[in-house]
XYZ file of N, CA and C in Angstrom:
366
model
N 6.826 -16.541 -14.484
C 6.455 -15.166 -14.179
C 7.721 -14.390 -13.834
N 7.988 -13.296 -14.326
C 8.755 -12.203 -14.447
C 8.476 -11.626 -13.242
N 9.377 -11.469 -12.010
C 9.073 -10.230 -11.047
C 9.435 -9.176 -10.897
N 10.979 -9.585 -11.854
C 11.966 -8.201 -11.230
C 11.288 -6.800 -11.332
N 10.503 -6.482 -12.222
C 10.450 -5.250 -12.496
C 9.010 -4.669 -11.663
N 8.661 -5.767 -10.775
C 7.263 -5.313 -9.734
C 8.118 -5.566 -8.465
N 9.513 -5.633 -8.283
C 9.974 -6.444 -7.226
C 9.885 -5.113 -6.334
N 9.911 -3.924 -6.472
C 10.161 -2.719 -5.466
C 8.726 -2.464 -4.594
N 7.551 -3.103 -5.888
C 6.020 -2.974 -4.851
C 6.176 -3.775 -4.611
N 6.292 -5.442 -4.664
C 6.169 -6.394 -3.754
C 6.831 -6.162 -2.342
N 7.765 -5.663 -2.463
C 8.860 -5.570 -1.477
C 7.978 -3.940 -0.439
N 7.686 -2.827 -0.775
C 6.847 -1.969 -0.038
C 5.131 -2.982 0.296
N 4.919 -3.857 -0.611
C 3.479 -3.887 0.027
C 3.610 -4.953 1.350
N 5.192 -6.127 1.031
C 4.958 -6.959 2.503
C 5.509 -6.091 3.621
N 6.586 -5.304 3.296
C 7.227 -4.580 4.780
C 5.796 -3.867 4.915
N 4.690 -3.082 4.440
C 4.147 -2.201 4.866
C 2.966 -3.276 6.152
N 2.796 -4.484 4.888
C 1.954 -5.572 5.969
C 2.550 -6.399 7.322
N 3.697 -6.065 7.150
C 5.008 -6.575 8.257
C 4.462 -5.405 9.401
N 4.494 -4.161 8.614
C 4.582 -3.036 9.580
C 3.355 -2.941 10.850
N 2.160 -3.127 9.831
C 0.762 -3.108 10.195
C 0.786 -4.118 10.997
N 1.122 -4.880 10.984
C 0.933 -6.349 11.770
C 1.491 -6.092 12.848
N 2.923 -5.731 12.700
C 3.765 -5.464 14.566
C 2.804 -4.647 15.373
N 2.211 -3.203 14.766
C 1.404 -2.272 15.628
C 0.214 -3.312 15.843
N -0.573 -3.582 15.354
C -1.193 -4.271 15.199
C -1.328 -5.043 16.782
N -0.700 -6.316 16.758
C 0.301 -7.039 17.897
C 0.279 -5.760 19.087
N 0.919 -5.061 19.069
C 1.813 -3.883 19.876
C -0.076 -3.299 20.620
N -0.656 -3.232 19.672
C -2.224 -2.277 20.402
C -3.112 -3.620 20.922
N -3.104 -4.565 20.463
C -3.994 -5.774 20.830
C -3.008 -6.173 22.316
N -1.921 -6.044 22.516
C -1.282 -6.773 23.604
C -1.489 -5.654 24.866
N -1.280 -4.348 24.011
C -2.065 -3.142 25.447
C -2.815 -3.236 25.849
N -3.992 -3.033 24.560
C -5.467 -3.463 25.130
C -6.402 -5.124 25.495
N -5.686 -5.531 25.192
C -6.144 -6.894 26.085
C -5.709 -7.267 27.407
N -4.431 -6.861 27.881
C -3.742 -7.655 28.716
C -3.053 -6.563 29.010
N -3.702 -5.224 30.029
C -3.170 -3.865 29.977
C -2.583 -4.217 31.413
N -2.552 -5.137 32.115
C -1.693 -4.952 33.393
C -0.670 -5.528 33.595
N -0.168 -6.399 32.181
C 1.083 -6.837 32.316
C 1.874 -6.356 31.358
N 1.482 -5.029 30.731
C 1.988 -4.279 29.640
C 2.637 -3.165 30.000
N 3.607 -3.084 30.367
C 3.523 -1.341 30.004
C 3.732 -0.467 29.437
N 3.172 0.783 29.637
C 3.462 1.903 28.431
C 5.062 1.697 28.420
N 5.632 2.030 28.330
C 7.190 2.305 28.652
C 7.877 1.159 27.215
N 7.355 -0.320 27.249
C 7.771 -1.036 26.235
C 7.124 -0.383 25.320
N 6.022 0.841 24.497
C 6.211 0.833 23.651
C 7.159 1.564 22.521
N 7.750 2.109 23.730
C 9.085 3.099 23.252
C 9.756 2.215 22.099
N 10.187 1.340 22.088
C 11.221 0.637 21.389
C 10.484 0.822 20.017
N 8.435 0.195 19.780
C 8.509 0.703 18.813
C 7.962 1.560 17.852
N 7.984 2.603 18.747
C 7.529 4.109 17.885
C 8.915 4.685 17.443
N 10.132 4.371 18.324
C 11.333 4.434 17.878
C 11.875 3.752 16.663
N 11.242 2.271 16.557
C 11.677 1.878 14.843
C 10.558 2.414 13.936
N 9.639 2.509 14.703
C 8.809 3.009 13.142
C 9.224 4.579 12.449
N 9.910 5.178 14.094
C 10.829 6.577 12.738
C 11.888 6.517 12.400
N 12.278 5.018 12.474
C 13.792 4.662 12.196
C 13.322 4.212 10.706
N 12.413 3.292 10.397
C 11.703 3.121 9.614
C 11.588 4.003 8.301
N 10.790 5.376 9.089
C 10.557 6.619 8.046
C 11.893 7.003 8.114
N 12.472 7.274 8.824
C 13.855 8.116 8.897
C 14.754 7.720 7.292
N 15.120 6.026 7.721
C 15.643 4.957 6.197
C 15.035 5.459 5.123
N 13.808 4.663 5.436
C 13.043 5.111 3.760
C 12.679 6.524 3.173
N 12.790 7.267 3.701
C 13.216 8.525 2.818
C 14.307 9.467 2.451
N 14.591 8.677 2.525
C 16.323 8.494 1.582
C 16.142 7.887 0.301
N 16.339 8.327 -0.803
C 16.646 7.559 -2.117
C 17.899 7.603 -2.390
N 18.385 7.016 -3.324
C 19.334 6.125 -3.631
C 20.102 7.354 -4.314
N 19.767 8.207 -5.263
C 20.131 9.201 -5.737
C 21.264 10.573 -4.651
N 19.992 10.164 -3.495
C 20.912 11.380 -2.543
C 22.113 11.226 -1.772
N 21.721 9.512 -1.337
C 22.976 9.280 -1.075
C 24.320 8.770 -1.300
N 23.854 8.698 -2.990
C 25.560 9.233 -4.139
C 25.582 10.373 -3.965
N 24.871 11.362 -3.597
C 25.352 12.725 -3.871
C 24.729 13.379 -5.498
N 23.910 12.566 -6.177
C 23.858 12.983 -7.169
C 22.220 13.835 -7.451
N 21.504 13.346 -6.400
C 20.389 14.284 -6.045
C 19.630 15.403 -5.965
N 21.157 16.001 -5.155
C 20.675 17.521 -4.120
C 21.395 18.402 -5.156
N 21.107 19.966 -4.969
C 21.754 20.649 -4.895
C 22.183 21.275 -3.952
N 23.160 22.767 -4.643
C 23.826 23.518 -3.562
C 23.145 23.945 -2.168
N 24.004 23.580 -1.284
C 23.263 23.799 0.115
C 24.167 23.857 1.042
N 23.464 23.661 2.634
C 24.163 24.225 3.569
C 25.244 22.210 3.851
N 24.946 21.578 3.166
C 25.722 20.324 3.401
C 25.724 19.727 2.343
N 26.469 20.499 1.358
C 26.095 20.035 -0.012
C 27.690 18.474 -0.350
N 26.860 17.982 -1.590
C 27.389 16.235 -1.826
C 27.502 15.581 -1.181
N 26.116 15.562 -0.482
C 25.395 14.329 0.026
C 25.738 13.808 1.433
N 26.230 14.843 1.750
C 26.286 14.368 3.633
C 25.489 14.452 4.146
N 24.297 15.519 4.490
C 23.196 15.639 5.030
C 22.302 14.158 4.611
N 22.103 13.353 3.877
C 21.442 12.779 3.536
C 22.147 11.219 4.437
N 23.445 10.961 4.024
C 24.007 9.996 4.481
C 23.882 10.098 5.964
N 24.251 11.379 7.115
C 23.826 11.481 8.064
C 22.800 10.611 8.883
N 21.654 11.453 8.104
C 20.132 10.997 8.296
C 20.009 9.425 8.046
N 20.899 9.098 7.200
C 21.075 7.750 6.755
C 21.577 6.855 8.120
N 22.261 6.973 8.749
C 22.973 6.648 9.219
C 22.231 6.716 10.416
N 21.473 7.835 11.437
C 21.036 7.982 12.454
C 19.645 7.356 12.408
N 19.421 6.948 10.935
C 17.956 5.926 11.239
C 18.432 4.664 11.357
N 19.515 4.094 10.738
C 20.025 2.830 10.974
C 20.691 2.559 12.860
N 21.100 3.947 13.481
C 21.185 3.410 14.939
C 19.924 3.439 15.625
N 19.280 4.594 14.895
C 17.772 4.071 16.116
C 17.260 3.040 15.845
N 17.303 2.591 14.724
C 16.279 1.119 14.344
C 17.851 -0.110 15.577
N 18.598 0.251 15.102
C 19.518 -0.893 15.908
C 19.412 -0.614 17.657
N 19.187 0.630 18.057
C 19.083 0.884 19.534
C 17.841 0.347 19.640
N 16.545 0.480 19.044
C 15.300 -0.056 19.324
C 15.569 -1.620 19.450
N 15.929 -2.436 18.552
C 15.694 -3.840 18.557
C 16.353 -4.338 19.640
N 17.951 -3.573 19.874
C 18.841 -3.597 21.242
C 17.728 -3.839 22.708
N 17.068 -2.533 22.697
C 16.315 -2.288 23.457
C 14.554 -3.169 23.569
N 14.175 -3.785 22.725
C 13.523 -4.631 22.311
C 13.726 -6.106 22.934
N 15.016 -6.527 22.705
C 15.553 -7.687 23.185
C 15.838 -7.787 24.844
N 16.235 -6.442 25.134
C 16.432 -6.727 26.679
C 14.924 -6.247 26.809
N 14.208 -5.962 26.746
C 12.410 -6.361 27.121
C 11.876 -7.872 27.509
N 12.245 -8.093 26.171
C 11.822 -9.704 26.070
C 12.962 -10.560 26.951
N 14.141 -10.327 27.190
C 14.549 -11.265 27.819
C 14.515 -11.096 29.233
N 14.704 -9.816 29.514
C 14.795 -9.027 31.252
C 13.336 -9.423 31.752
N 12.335 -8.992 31.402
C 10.924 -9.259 31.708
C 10.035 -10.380 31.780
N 10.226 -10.810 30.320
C 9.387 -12.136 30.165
C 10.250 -13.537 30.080
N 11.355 -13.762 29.435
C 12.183 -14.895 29.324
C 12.665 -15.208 31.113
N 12.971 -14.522 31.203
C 13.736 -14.923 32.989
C 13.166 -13.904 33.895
N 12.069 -14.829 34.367
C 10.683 -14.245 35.073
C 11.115 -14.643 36.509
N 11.029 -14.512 37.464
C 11.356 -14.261 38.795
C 9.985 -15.994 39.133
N 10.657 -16.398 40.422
C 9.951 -17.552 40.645
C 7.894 -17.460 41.061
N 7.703 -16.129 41.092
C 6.766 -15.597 41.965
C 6.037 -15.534 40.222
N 6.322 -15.002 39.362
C 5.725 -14.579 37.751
C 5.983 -16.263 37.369
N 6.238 -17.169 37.186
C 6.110 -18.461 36.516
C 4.653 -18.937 35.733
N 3.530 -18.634 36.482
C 2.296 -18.891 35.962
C 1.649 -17.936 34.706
N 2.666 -17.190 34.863
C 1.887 -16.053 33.569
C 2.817 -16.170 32.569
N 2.120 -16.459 31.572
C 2.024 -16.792 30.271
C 1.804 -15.426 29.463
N 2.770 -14.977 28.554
C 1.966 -13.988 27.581
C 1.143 -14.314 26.470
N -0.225 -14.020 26.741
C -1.231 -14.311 25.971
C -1.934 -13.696 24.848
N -1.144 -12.528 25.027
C -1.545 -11.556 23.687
C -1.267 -12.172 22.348
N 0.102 -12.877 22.543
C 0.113 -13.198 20.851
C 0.479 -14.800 20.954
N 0.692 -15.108 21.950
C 0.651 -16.524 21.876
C -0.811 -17.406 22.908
N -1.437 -17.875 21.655
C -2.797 -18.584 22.780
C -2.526 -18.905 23.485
């Protein structure tokens, strides 16, 4: 079987099921287990999911420059920009992601030892 030329939907239909799945996770762990959650972690990821949109709407065209026309940031800076400021929020989110998981739940104070996160792990 030949993929290359379906490889761009394969590739949008698992990130989109990747996507669905984290929120997914992210609303089942609020609403089940809302007192050891808090709002505040879900910053990190409403922040990648417009880091997310931010990336992917960018095509490949704009940011050669061969895209756009005349404008107020014309050959393709405006685009690379945008390019660029979705790739630090997606990297500040996961940054910020990691010290969640490790500050909070990995090195739990002697008094938190018995709690287990149960949202996504039985």
């Amino acid at each position: 079987i030949d993929l290359t030329e379906k490889r761009n939907k394969i590739a949008s239909i698992a990130s989109g099921f990747l996507f669905f799945t984290g929120w997914w996770f992210a609303i089942d762990a609020s609403s089940s287990d809302y007192v050891n959650t808090r709002d505040v972690f879900h910053i990190c990821g409403v922040f990648s999911a417009l880091s997310m949109i931010m990336v992917n709407s960018i095509n490949n065209d704009q940011l050669r420059g061969e895209g756009l026309t005349d404008g107020v940031c014309s050959g393709g800076i405006a685009p690379k920009i945008w390019f660029f400021f979705g790739f630090l929020m997606g990297f500040g989110s996961l940054l910020g992601s990691c010290y969640i998981l490790f500050g909070e739940y990995v090195m739990m104070s002697d008094e938190n030892k018995g709690f287990k996160p149960t949202s996504v792990y039985p």
